[in-house]
Tab-separated table of C-alpha atoms in Angstrom:
chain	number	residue	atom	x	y	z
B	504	UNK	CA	39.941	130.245	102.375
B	505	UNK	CA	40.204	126.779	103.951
B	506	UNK	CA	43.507	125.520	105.931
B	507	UNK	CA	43.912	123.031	103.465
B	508	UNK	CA	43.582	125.709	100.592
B	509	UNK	CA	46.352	128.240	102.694
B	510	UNK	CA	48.597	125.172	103.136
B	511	UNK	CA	48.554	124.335	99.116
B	512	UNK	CA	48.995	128.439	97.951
B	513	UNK	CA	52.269	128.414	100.336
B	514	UNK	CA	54.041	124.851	98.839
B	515	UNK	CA	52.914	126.324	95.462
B	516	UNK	CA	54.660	129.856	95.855
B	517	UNK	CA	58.108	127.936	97.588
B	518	UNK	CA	58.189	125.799	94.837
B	519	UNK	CA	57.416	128.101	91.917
B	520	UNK	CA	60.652	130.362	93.763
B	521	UNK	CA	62.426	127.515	94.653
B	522	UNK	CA	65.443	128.765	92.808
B	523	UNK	CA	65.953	132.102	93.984
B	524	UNK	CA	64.471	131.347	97.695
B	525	UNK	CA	67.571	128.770	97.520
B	526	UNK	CA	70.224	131.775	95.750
B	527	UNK	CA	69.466	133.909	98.528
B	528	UNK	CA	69.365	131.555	101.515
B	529	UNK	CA	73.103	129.832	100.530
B	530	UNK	CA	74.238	133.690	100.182
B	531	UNK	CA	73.033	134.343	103.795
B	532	UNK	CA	74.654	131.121	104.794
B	533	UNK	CA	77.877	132.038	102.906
B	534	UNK	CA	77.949	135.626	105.406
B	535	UNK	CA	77.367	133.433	108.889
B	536	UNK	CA	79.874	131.182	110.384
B	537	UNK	CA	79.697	128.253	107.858
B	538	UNK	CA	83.298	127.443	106.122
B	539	UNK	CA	83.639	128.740	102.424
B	540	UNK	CA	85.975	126.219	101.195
B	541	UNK	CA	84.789	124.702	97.599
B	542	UNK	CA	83.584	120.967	99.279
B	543	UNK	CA	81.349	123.033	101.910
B	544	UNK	CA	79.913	125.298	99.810
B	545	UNK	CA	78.884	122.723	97.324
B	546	UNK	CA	77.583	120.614	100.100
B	547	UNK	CA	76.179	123.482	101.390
B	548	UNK	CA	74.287	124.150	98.025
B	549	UNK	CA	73.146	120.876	97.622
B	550	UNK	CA	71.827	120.180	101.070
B	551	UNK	CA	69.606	123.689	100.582
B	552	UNK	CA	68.311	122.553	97.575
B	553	UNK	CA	67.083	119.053	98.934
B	554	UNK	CA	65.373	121.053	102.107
B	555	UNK	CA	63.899	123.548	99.706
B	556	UNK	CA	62.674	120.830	97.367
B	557	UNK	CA	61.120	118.247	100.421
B	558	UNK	CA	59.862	121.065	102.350
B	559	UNK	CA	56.751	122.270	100.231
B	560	UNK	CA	55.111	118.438	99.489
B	561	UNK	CA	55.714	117.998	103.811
B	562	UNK	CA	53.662	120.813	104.350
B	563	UNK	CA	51.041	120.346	102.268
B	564	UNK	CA	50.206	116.762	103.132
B	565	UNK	CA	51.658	116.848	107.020
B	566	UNK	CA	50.575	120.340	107.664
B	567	UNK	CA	52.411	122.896	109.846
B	568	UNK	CA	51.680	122.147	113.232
B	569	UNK	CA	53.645	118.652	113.845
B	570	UNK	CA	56.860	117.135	111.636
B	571	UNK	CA	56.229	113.964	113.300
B	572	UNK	CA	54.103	112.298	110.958
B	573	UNK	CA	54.610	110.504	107.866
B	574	UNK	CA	54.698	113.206	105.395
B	575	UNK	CA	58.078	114.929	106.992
B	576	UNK	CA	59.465	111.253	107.663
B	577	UNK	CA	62.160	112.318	103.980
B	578	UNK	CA	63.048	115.764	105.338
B	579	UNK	CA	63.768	114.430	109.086
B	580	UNK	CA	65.650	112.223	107.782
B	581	UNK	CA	67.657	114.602	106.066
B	582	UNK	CA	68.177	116.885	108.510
B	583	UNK	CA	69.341	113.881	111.077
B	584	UNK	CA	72.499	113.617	108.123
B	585	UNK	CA	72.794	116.807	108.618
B	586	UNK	CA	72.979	117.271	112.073
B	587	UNK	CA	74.945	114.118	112.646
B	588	UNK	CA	77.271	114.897	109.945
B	589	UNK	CA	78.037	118.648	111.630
B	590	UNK	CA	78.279	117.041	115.391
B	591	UNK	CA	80.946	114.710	113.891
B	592	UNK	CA	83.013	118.116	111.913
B	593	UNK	CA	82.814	119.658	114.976
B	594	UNK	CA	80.182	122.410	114.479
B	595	UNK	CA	78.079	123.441	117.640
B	596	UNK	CA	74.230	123.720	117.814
B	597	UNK	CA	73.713	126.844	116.833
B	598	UNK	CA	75.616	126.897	113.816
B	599	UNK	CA	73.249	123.518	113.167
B	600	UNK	CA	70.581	125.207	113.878
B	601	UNK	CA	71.531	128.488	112.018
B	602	UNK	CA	70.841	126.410	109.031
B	603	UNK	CA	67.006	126.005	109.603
B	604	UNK	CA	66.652	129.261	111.204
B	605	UNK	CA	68.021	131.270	108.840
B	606	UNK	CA	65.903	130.584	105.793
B	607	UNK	CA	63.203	132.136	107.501
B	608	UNK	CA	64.797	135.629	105.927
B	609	UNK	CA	64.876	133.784	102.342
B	610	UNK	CA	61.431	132.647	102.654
B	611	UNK	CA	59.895	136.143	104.275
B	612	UNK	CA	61.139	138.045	101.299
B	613	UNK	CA	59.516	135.614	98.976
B	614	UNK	CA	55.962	135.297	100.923
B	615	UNK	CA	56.009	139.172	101.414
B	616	UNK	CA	56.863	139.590	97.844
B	617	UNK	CA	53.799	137.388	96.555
B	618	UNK	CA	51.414	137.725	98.729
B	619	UNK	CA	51.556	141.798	99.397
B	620	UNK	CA	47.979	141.818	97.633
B	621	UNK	CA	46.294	139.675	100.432
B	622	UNK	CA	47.854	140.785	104.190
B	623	UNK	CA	45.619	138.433	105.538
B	624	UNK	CA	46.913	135.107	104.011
B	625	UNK	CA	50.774	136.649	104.118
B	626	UNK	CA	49.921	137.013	107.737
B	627	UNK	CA	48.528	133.094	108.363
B	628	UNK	CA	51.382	132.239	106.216
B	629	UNK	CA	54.095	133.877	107.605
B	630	UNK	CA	53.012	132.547	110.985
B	631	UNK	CA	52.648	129.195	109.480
B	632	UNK	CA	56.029	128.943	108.276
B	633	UNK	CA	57.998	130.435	111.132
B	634	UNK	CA	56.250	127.661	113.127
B	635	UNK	CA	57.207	125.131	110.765
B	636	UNK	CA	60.759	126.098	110.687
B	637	UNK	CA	61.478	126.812	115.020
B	638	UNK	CA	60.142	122.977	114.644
B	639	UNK	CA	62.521	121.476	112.119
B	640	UNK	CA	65.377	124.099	113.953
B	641	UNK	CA	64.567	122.307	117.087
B	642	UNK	CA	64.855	119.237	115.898
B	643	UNK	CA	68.384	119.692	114.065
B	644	UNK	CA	69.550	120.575	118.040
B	645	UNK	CA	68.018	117.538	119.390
B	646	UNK	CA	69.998	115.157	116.693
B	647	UNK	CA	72.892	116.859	117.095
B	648	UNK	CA	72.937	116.573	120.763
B	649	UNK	CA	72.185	112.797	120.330
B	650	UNK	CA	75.091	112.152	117.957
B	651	UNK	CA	77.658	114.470	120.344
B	652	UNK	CA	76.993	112.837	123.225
B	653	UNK	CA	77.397	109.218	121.022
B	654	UNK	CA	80.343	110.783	120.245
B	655	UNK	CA	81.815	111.284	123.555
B	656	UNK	CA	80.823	108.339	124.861
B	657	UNK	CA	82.695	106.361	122.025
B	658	UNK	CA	85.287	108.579	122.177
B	659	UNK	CA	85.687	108.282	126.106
B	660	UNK	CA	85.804	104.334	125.840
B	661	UNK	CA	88.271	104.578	123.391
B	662	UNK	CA	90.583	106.762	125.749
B	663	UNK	CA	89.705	103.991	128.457
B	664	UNK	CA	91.390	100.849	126.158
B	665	UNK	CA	94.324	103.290	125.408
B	666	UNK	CA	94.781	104.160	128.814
B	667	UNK	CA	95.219	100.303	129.817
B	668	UNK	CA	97.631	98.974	127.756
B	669	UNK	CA	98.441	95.296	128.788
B	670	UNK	CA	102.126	94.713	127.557
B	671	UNK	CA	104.019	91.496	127.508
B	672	UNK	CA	107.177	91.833	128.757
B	673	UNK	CA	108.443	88.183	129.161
B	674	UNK	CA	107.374	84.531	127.537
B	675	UNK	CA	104.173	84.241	130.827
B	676	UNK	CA	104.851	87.632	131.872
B	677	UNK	CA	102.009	90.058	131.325
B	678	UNK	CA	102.683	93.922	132.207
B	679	UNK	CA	99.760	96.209	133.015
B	680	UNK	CA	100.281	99.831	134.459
B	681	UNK	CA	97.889	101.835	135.609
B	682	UNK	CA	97.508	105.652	135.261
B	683	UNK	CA	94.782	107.763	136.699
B	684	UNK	CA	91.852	107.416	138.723
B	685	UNK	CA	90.273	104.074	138.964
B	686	UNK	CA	86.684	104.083	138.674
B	687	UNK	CA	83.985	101.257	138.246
B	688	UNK	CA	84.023	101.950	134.364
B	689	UNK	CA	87.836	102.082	133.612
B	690	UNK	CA	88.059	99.037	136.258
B	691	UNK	CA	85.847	97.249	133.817
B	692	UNK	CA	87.766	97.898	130.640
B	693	UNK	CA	91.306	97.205	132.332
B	694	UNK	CA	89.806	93.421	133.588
B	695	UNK	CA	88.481	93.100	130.241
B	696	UNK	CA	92.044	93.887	128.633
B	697	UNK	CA	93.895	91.875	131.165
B	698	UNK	CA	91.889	88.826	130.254
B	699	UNK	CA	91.930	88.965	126.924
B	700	UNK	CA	95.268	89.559	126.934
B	701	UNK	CA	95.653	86.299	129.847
B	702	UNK	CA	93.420	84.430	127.144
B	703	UNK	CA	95.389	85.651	123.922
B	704	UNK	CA	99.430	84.993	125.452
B	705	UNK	CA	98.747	81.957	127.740
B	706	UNK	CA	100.727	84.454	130.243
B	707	UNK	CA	100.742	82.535	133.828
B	708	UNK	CA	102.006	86.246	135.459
B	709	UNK	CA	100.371	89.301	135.616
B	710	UNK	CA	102.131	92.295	136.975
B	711	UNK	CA	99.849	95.340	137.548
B	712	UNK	CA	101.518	98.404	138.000
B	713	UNK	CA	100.150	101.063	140.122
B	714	UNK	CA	102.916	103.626	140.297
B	715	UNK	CA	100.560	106.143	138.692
B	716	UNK	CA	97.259	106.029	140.356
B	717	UNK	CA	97.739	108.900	142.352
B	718	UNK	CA	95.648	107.547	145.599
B	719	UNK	CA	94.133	104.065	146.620
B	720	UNK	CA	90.876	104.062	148.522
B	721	UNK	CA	88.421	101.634	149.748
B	722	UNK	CA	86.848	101.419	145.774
B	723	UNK	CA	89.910	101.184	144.418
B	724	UNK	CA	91.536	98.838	146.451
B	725	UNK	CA	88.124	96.399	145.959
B	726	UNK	CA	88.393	96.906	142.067
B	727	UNK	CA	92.224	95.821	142.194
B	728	UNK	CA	91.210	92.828	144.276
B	729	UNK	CA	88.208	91.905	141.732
B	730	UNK	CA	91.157	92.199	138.796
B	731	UNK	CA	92.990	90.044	140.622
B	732	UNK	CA	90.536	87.226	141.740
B	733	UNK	CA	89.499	87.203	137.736
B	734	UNK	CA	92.809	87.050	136.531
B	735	UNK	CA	93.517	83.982	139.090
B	736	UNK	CA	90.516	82.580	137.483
B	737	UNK	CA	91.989	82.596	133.970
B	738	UNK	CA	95.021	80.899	135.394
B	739	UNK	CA	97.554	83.813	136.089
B	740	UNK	CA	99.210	84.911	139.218
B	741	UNK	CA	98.845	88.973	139.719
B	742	UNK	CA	101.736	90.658	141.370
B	743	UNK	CA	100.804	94.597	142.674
B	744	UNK	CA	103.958	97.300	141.896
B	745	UNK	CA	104.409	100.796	142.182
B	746	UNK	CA	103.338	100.477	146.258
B	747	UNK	CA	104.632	103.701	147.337
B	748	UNK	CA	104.744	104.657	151.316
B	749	UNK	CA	101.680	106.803	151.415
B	750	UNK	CA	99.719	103.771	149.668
B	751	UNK	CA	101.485	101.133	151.743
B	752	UNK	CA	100.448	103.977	155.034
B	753	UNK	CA	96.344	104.038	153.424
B	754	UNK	CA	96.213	99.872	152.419
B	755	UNK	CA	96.824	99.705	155.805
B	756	UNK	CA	94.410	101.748	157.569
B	757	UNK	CA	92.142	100.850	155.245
B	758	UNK	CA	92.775	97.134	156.505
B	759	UNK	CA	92.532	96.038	152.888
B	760	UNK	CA	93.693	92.015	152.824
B	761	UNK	CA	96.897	91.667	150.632
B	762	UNK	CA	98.357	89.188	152.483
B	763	UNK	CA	97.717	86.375	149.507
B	764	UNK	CA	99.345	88.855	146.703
B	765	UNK	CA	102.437	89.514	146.053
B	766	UNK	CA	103.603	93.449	146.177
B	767	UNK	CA	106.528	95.280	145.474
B	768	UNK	CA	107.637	99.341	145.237
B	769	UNK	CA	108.659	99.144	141.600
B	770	UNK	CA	108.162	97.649	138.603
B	771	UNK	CA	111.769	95.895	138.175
B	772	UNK	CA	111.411	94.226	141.499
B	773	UNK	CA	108.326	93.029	140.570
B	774	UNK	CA	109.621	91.859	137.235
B	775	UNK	CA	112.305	89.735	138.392
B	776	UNK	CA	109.795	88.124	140.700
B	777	UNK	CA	108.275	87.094	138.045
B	778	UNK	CA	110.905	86.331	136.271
B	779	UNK	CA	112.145	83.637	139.522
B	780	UNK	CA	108.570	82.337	139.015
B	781	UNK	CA	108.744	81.120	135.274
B	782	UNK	CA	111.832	79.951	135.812
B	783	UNK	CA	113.649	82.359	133.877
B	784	UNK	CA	116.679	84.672	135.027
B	785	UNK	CA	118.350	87.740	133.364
B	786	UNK	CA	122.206	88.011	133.586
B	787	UNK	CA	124.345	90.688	132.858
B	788	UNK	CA	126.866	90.508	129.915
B	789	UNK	CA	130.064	92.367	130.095
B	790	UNK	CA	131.056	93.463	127.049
């Protein structure tokens, strides 16, 4: 018997049992790791009974040696949903890939149960279809990794703008502390902010607070200076706070240039700096 004529006898039998391939594969399923709430399990039922019903017409007109061709193009796409939609509940790759994987047990049973009469093709077609499946399995694991690490790195950027808040504090008076390590990335995101910000408020003062970056290095100090010079661009005046002795002690031996910038050792000295410098002064009512 010809590949061709193996490859149509298997789609036939998995669609002829299509409906108790499917009863016994969402049982397994039901016994792993996967949640048994009512909106899983009926997405769980229905995205088995898509796979089961795509998977037969992909073999037999793609074959079982590649799912990159045109025939598998519906159930790749399927299983990308899949994957992307258990990366973003917070499933891991095996329990992803648990869901390819463990139909082969289903679809054994089945083959076994047909073909028992000819060993050889329940053999070639066992073979066949565990191929078929480690393929698709595989592939679940690579979309999943693709849409975690999407994931993170979204996720990661979005902790960046949170973790440089520019505030206004005062009519020209821009406030922007700092917490953390500064690296190239986060450097990027908090000029970004501050200019926007500069942009948005017409702010002619920018006070960036360093109290909690816990050291200043060379790279830091260049990527405060680069905030600075772009800020002066947009028209605002930076002033540095939170200049504690051990930074004042390092800016030093570092021999990084602050002589043009104004600094101060907290943020309320800095504020009424810039405070003097709009022309605005805050007095004290008794009451």
């Amino acid at each position: 018997m010809s590949t061709n004529e193996n490859a149509r006898r298997i789609s036939t039998l998995i669609q002829q049992h299509q409906a108790e391939i499917q009863a016994d594969w969402v049982e397994h399923l039901q016994g792993l790791s996967f949640r048994n709430d009512s909106a899983s399990e009926e997405q769980l039922r229905r995205h088995c009974g898509q796979f089961l019903k795509l998977l037969p017409g992909a073999a037999l007109d793609g074959g079982f040696d590649s799912i990159d061709g045109r025939a598998y193009d519906e159930l790749r796409d399927q299983l990308t949903e899949i994957s992307t939609q258990r990366a973003k509940q917070g499933s891991t790759p095996s329990e992803t890939a648990t869901f390819v994987f463990s139909l082969k047990q289903s679809l054994f049973a089945s083959l076994r149960q047909s073909l028992s009469a000819e060993p050889e093709l329940l053999a070639e077609a066992l073979w066949s279809v565990s191929t078929l499946l480690d393929k698709l399995g595989l592939f679940t694991i690579e979309v999943f990794q693709k849409s975690r690490d999407q994931i993170i790195v979204r996720q990661q950027q979005e902790l960046l703008e949170l973790s440089t808040p520019v505030v206004k504090l005062w009519q020209d008076i821009l406030a922007l502390p700092l917490i953390g390590t500064l690296d190239s990335a986060r450097t990027q995101v908090v000029m970004e902010s501050l200019l926007e910000k500069i942009v948005e408020t017409g702010a002619a003062i920018a006070i960036i607070d360093i109290t909690g970056v816990p050291t200043v290095d060379t790279l830091v100090a260049q990527h405060l200076m680069k905030t600075i010079a772009a800020a002066r661009l947009m028209g605002a005046d930076c002033i540095i706070s939170g200049i504690r002795p051990q930074i004042a002690q390092t800016i030093v031996h570092l021999g990084v240039n602050l002589e043009d910038v104004v600094t101060k050792a907290t943020l309320a000295d800095a504020f009424t700096v810039a405070l003097a410098r709009v022309g605005a002064t805050v007095t004290r009512v008794a009451v």
